[in-house]
mmCIF file of C-alpha atoms and ligand atoms in Angstrom:
data_model
loop_
_atom_site.group_PDB
_atom_site.id
_atom_site.type_symbol
_atom_site.label_atom_id
_atom_site.label_comp_id
_atom_site.label_asym_id
_atom_site.label_seq_id
_atom_site.Cartn_x
_atom_site.Cartn_y
_atom_site.Cartn_z
ATOM 1 C CA MET O 7 -25.067 25.656 -3.586
ATOM 2 C CA GLN O 8 -23.076 22.800 -2.107
ATOM 3 C CA GLU O 9 -22.889 21.214 -5.573
ATOM 4 C CA GLU O 10 -21.455 24.430 -7.034
ATOM 5 C CA GLU O 11 -18.790 24.398 -4.333
ATOM 6 C CA HIS O 12 -17.908 20.788 -5.198
ATOM 7 C CA VAL O 13 -17.519 21.668 -8.874
ATOM 8 C CA SER O 14 -15.464 24.819 -8.291
ATOM 9 C CA GLY O 15 -13.320 22.999 -5.702
ATOM 10 C CA LEU O 16 -12.604 20.274 -8.237
ATOM 11 C CA LYS O 17 -11.711 22.778 -10.950
ATOM 12 C CA THR O 18 -9.241 24.470 -8.607
ATOM 13 C CA ASP O 19 -7.741 21.230 -7.369
ATOM 14 C CA LEU O 20 -7.291 19.718 -10.816
ATOM 15 C CA CYS O 21 -6.019 22.868 -12.503
ATOM 16 C CA LYS O 22 -2.772 21.903 -14.261
ATOM 17 C CA SER O 23 0.054 24.363 -14.344
ATOM 18 C CA GLY O 24 2.449 24.207 -17.274
ATOM 19 C CA GLY O 25 5.341 21.821 -16.948
ATOM 20 C CA THR O 26 3.931 19.995 -13.948
ATOM 21 C CA PHE O 27 3.935 16.223 -14.124
ATOM 22 C CA CYS O 28 0.725 14.927 -12.570
ATOM 23 C CA VAL O 29 0.838 11.614 -10.730
ATOM 24 C CA LEU O 30 -2.401 9.987 -9.648
ATOM 25 C CA VAL O 31 -1.865 7.411 -6.922
ATOM 26 C CA GLY O 32 -4.503 4.688 -6.585
ATOM 27 C CA VAL O 33 -4.608 2.902 -3.245
ATOM 28 C CA THR O 34 -6.505 -0.309 -2.428
ATOM 29 C CA GLY O 35 -7.264 -2.433 0.623
ATOM 30 C CA SER O 36 -3.951 -4.086 1.252
ATOM 31 C CA VAL O 37 -2.110 -3.695 4.519
ATOM 32 C CA ALA O 38 0.646 -2.083 2.424
ATOM 33 C CA ALA O 39 -1.665 0.936 2.089
ATOM 34 C CA LEU O 40 -0.265 2.046 5.415
ATOM 35 C CA LYS O 41 2.664 3.329 3.369
ATOM 36 C CA LEU O 42 0.509 5.768 1.429
ATOM 37 C CA PRO O 43 1.663 8.860 3.392
ATOM 38 C CA LEU O 44 5.287 7.882 2.749
ATOM 39 C CA LEU O 45 4.686 7.247 -0.952
ATOM 40 C CA VAL O 46 2.957 10.601 -1.402
ATOM 41 C CA SER O 47 5.571 12.569 0.511
ATOM 42 C CA GLN O 48 8.394 10.956 -1.458
ATOM 43 C CA LEU O 49 6.728 11.594 -4.800
ATOM 44 C CA LEU O 50 6.224 15.230 -3.818
ATOM 45 C CA GLN O 51 9.936 15.581 -3.260
ATOM 46 C CA ILE O 52 10.516 15.159 -6.991
ATOM 47 C CA PRO O 53 10.720 18.627 -8.550
ATOM 48 C CA GLY O 54 7.816 19.452 -10.862
ATOM 49 C CA VAL O 55 5.602 16.602 -9.643
ATOM 50 C CA ASP O 56 2.070 17.070 -8.382
ATOM 51 C CA VAL O 57 0.139 14.254 -6.712
ATOM 52 C CA ARG O 58 -3.485 13.333 -6.048
ATOM 53 C CA VAL O 59 -4.838 10.122 -4.544
ATOM 54 C CA VAL O 60 -7.805 7.919 -5.414
ATOM 55 C CA THR O 61 -8.684 5.545 -2.620
ATOM 56 C CA THR O 62 -11.001 2.578 -2.300
ATOM 57 C CA GLU O 63 -13.176 2.391 0.789
ATOM 58 C CA HIS O 64 -11.266 -0.580 2.226
ATOM 59 C CA ALA O 65 -7.924 1.140 1.746
ATOM 60 C CA LYS O 66 -9.049 3.871 4.147
ATOM 61 C CA HIS O 67 -8.779 1.364 6.956
ATOM 62 C CA PHE O 68 -4.998 1.242 6.708
ATOM 63 C CA TYR O 69 -3.745 4.832 6.622
ATOM 64 C CA ASN O 70 -4.432 8.038 8.471
ATOM 65 C CA SER O 71 -5.807 10.546 5.970
ATOM 66 C CA ALA O 72 -4.498 13.408 8.136
ATOM 67 C CA GLU O 73 -0.980 12.233 7.234
ATOM 68 C CA VAL O 74 -1.611 12.512 3.490
ATOM 69 C CA SER O 75 -0.757 16.003 2.334
ATOM 70 C CA VAL O 76 -2.660 15.998 -0.963
ATOM 71 C CA LYS O 77 -6.313 15.740 -1.912
ATOM 72 C CA LEU O 78 -7.763 12.257 -1.537
ATOM 73 C CA TYR O 79 -10.685 11.324 -3.773
ATOM 74 C CA SER O 80 -13.088 8.513 -3.009
ATOM 75 C CA ASP O 81 -16.419 7.131 -4.195
ATOM 76 C CA LYS O 82 -18.379 9.706 -2.191
ATOM 77 C CA ASP O 83 -16.730 12.528 -4.155
ATOM 78 C CA GLU O 84 -17.613 10.884 -7.460
ATOM 79 C CA TRP O 85 -21.322 10.751 -6.612
ATOM 80 C CA GLU O 86 -21.539 14.090 -4.809
ATOM 81 C CA LEU O 87 -19.970 15.945 -7.711
ATOM 82 C CA TRP O 88 -22.537 15.012 -10.321
ATOM 83 C CA THR O 89 -26.073 16.333 -9.924
ATOM 84 C CA GLN O 90 -26.939 17.606 -13.415
ATOM 85 C CA ARG O 91 -25.927 17.136 -17.041
ATOM 86 C CA THR O 92 -23.457 20.006 -17.090
ATOM 87 C CA ASP O 93 -21.504 18.705 -14.092
ATOM 88 C CA PRO O 94 -18.112 17.090 -14.553
ATOM 89 C CA VAL O 95 -17.655 13.370 -13.996
ATOM 90 C CA LEU O 96 -14.879 12.838 -11.498
ATOM 91 C CA HIS O 97 -13.248 9.720 -12.952
ATOM 92 C CA ILE O 98 -13.053 11.427 -16.358
ATOM 93 C CA GLU O 99 -11.583 14.597 -14.865
ATOM 94 C CA LEU O 100 -8.990 12.572 -12.981
ATOM 95 C CA ARG O 101 -7.910 10.596 -16.044
ATOM 96 C CA ARG O 102 -7.660 13.875 -17.936
ATOM 97 C CA TRP O 103 -5.530 15.401 -15.174
ATOM 98 C CA ALA O 104 -3.114 12.503 -14.649
ATOM 99 C CA ASP O 105 0.030 11.934 -16.687
ATOM 100 C CA LEU O 106 0.739 8.742 -14.768
ATOM 101 C CA LEU O 107 -1.394 6.401 -12.686
ATOM 102 C CA VAL O 108 0.398 4.402 -10.013
ATOM 103 C CA ILE O 109 -1.725 1.835 -8.197
ATOM 104 C CA ALA O 110 0.213 1.107 -5.052
ATOM 105 C CA PRO O 111 -0.690 -1.161 -3.454
ATOM 106 C CA LEU O 112 -2.875 -3.093 -5.879
ATOM 107 C CA ASP O 113 -4.711 -5.760 -3.922
ATOM 108 C CA ALA O 114 -6.014 -9.074 -5.271
ATOM 109 C CA ASN O 115 -9.598 -7.871 -5.366
ATOM 110 C CA THR O 116 -8.955 -4.773 -7.464
ATOM 111 C CA LEU O 117 -6.511 -6.667 -9.687
ATOM 112 C CA GLY O 118 -9.285 -9.175 -10.396
ATOM 113 C CA LYS O 119 -11.783 -6.429 -11.112
ATOM 114 C CA ILE O 120 -9.471 -4.495 -13.423
ATOM 115 C CA ALA O 121 -8.445 -7.650 -15.266
ATOM 116 C CA ASN O 122 -12.104 -8.331 -16.005
ATOM 117 C CA GLY O 123 -13.059 -4.803 -16.952
ATOM 118 C CA ILE O 124 -15.172 -4.239 -13.872
ATOM 119 C CA CYS O 125 -15.560 -0.622 -12.846
ATOM 120 C CA ASP O 126 -17.693 -0.349 -9.738
ATOM 121 C CA ASN O 127 -15.828 2.359 -7.847
ATOM 122 C CA LEU O 128 -13.890 5.554 -8.535
ATOM 123 C CA LEU O 129 -10.498 3.897 -8.926
ATOM 124 C CA THR O 130 -11.639 1.140 -11.275
ATOM 125 C CA CYS O 131 -13.578 3.710 -13.337
ATOM 126 C CA VAL O 132 -10.386 5.758 -13.760
ATOM 127 C CA VAL O 133 -8.577 2.611 -14.895
ATOM 128 C CA ARG O 134 -11.403 1.616 -17.249
ATOM 129 C CA ALA O 135 -11.367 5.083 -18.822
ATOM 130 C CA TRP O 136 -7.575 5.310 -18.819
ATOM 131 C CA ASP O 137 -5.849 6.852 -21.827
ATOM 132 C CA THR O 138 -3.739 3.870 -22.802
ATOM 133 C CA SER O 139 -1.052 6.043 -24.348
ATOM 134 C CA ARG O 140 -0.215 7.134 -20.816
ATOM 135 C CA PRO O 141 1.645 4.921 -18.368
ATOM 136 C CA LEU O 142 -0.036 2.949 -15.654
ATOM 137 C CA LEU O 143 2.212 1.388 -13.068
ATOM 138 C CA PHE O 144 0.881 -1.116 -10.624
ATOM 139 C CA CYS O 145 2.386 -2.594 -7.501
ATOM 140 C CA PRO O 146 0.578 -5.740 -6.408
ATOM 141 C CA ALA O 147 0.624 -6.508 -2.713
ATOM 142 C CA MET O 148 -0.928 -9.607 -1.291
ATOM 143 C CA ASN O 149 -0.264 -12.653 0.797
ATOM 144 C CA THR O 150 2.105 -15.123 -0.898
ATOM 145 C CA ALA O 151 -0.641 -17.739 -1.123
ATOM 146 C CA MET O 152 -2.806 -15.295 -3.050
ATOM 147 C CA TRP O 153 0.098 -14.185 -5.224
ATOM 148 C CA LYS O 154 1.002 -17.767 -6.162
ATOM 149 C CA HIS O 155 -2.571 -18.770 -6.933
ATOM 150 C CA PRO O 156 -3.084 -19.607 -10.631
ATOM 151 C CA ILE O 157 -5.845 -17.015 -10.891
ATOM 152 C CA THR O 158 -3.330 -14.269 -10.133
ATOM 153 C CA ALA O 159 -1.058 -15.365 -12.967
ATOM 154 C CA GLN O 160 -3.991 -15.310 -15.379
ATOM 155 C CA GLN O 161 -5.097 -11.901 -14.239
ATOM 156 C CA VAL O 162 -1.675 -10.384 -14.438
ATOM 157 C CA LYS O 163 -0.801 -11.787 -17.861
ATOM 158 C CA GLY O 164 -3.800 -12.476 -20.053
ATOM 159 C CA PRO O 165 -6.042 -9.450 -20.013
ATOM 160 C CA TRP O 166 -3.264 -6.901 -19.867
ATOM 161 C CA GLN O 167 -1.651 -8.253 -22.984
ATOM 162 C CA ARG O 168 -4.811 -7.529 -24.909
ATOM 163 C CA TYR O 169 -4.295 -3.880 -24.142
ATOM 164 C CA ARG O 170 -0.911 -3.580 -25.715
ATOM 165 C CA LEU O 171 -0.540 -0.005 -24.726
ATOM 166 C CA LEU O 172 -1.735 -0.732 -21.293
ATOM 167 C CA SER O 173 1.382 -2.663 -20.884
ATOM 168 C CA ALA O 174 2.022 0.983 -20.304
ATOM 169 C CA LEU O 175 1.761 -0.755 -17.014
ATOM 170 C CA SER O 176 5.306 -1.637 -17.620
ATOM 171 C CA ILE O 177 8.164 0.129 -16.077
ATOM 172 C CA SER O 178 9.887 0.135 -19.448
ATOM 173 C CA ILE O 179 7.305 2.510 -20.870
ATOM 174 C CA PHE O 180 7.380 4.451 -17.657
ATOM 175 C CA ARG O 181 11.091 4.859 -18.261
ATOM 176 C CA ASN O 182 10.785 5.903 -21.877
ATOM 177 C CA GLN O 183 8.079 8.437 -21.397
ATOM 178 C CA MET O 184 9.386 10.153 -18.339
ATOM 179 C CA ARG O 185 13.038 10.362 -18.908
ATOM 180 C CA HIS O 186 13.454 13.313 -16.628
ATOM 181 C CA LEU O 187 11.639 11.610 -13.809
ATOM 182 C CA ARG O 188 12.435 8.044 -14.262
ATOM 183 C CA LYS O 189 15.333 7.756 -11.911
ATOM 184 C CA HIS O 190 13.635 9.429 -9.001
ATOM 185 C CA ALA O 191 10.170 8.015 -9.417
ATOM 186 C CA HIS O 192 11.316 4.526 -10.269
ATOM 187 C CA ASN O 193 13.639 4.388 -7.311
ATOM 188 C CA ILE O 194 10.998 5.729 -4.986
ATOM 189 C CA VAL O 195 8.403 3.204 -6.041
ATOM 190 C CA LEU O 196 10.938 0.416 -5.744
ATOM 191 C CA SER O 197 12.369 1.607 -2.471
ATOM 192 C CA ILE O 198 8.974 1.734 -0.891
ATOM 193 C CA GLN O 199 8.643 -1.958 -1.708
ATOM 194 C CA LEU O 200 4.941 -2.131 -1.503
ATOM 195 C CA ALA O 201 4.929 -5.113 -3.753
ATOM 196 C CA PRO O 202 6.486 -8.548 -3.680
ATOM 197 C CA LYS O 203 7.609 -7.782 -7.181
ATOM 198 C CA GLN O 204 7.169 -5.315 -9.981
ATOM 199 C CA ILE O 205 5.496 -6.713 -13.037
ATOM 200 C CA GLU O 206 6.482 -5.887 -16.546
ATOM 201 C CA THR O 207 4.281 -7.113 -19.346
HETATM 202 C C1 FMN I 315 -6.187 -6.668 7.791
HETATM 203 C C2 FMN I 315 -6.385 -6.967 6.334
HETATM 204 C C3 FMN I 315 -5.310 -6.947 5.492
HETATM 205 C C4 FMN I 315 -5.469 -7.219 4.131
HETATM 206 N N1 FMN I 315 -4.377 -7.202 3.309
HETATM 207 C C5 FMN I 315 -4.533 -7.526 2.024
HETATM 208 C C6 FMN I 315 -3.405 -7.534 1.158
HETATM 209 O O1 FMN I 315 -2.274 -7.222 1.553
HETATM 210 N N2 FMN I 315 -3.602 -7.850 -0.129
HETATM 211 C C7 FMN I 315 -4.823 -8.185 -0.632
HETATM 212 O O2 FMN I 315 -4.928 -8.494 -1.814
HETATM 213 N N3 FMN I 315 -5.936 -8.166 0.155
HETATM 214 C C8 FMN I 315 -5.810 -7.833 1.458
HETATM 215 N N4 FMN I 315 -6.920 -7.800 2.262
HETATM 216 C C9 FMN I 315 -8.238 -8.076 1.682
HETATM 217 C C10 FMN I 315 -8.844 -6.841 1.000
HETATM 218 O O3 FMN I 315 -8.886 -5.754 1.911
HETATM 219 C C11 FMN I 315 -10.257 -7.175 0.503
HETATM 220 O O4 FMN I 315 -10.157 -8.081 -0.577
HETATM 221 C C12 FMN I 315 -11.048 -5.958 0.110
HETATM 222 O O5 FMN I 315 -12.318 -6.350 -0.365
HETATM 223 C C13 FMN I 315 -10.317 -5.137 -0.948
HETATM 224 O O6 FMN I 315 -11.177 -4.074 -1.409
HETATM 225 P P1 FMN I 315 -10.664 -3.006 -2.458
HETATM 226 O O7 FMN I 315 -9.941 -3.754 -3.558
HETATM 227 O O8 FMN I 315 -11.904 -2.354 -2.947
HETATM 228 O O9 FMN I 315 -9.777 -2.050 -1.745
HETATM 229 C C14 FMN I 315 -6.767 -7.510 3.616
HETATM 230 C C15 FMN I 315 -7.856 -7.509 4.480
HETATM 231 C C16 FMN I 315 -7.673 -7.251 5.821
HETATM 232 C C17 FMN I 315 -8.884 -7.266 6.728
#
């Protein structure tokens, strides 16, 4: 019974209405995650935009979920949803729903995992299953020592270049594909300044 409620709740929550632009925000365990409520509320101010959030467990430490006005999905939801073969798989439903994935903030740990194809939680599974014709924008946030470490440079450059389309990461593709949104969304992401810098591959 509880499982049926999970499935019907998901179907309702991820029901797309025509013309809506669906933004999935991924949030990881950086102190910058405290800006999640602000990021969500500013994205929601853009006409025609709908937002959902995928959070890692460590990210939860930094924000108050009561201040986030949209549905937050985490690992527990992924595992509770699936009990039998006919049940939906949450990370697949989320990648189907989202027109854009913004990972803000992207911490060093999740950057390293994504760069190596690891998918051991809901967020990294969404990324691993991502439709590379859709944009993925990421906003790294870490201590300067971590950012300047040679491993970071490798992880930001090398693996992403293999996925040419996943340089859908880049703001340039973000711009091209979402002409009607680009000014608002781009400015919002930049103005929130979660990251030391935006990366374009
Ligand atoms: C108070 C605190 C602040 C942190 N801030 C950052 C940060 O800004 N950037 C970062 O890469 N890691 C930061 N970390 C470390 C991550 O939280 C840690 O690597 C964690 O395992 C990340 O898990 P996740 O990627 O699954 O969210 C911080 C840890 C603590 C305790």
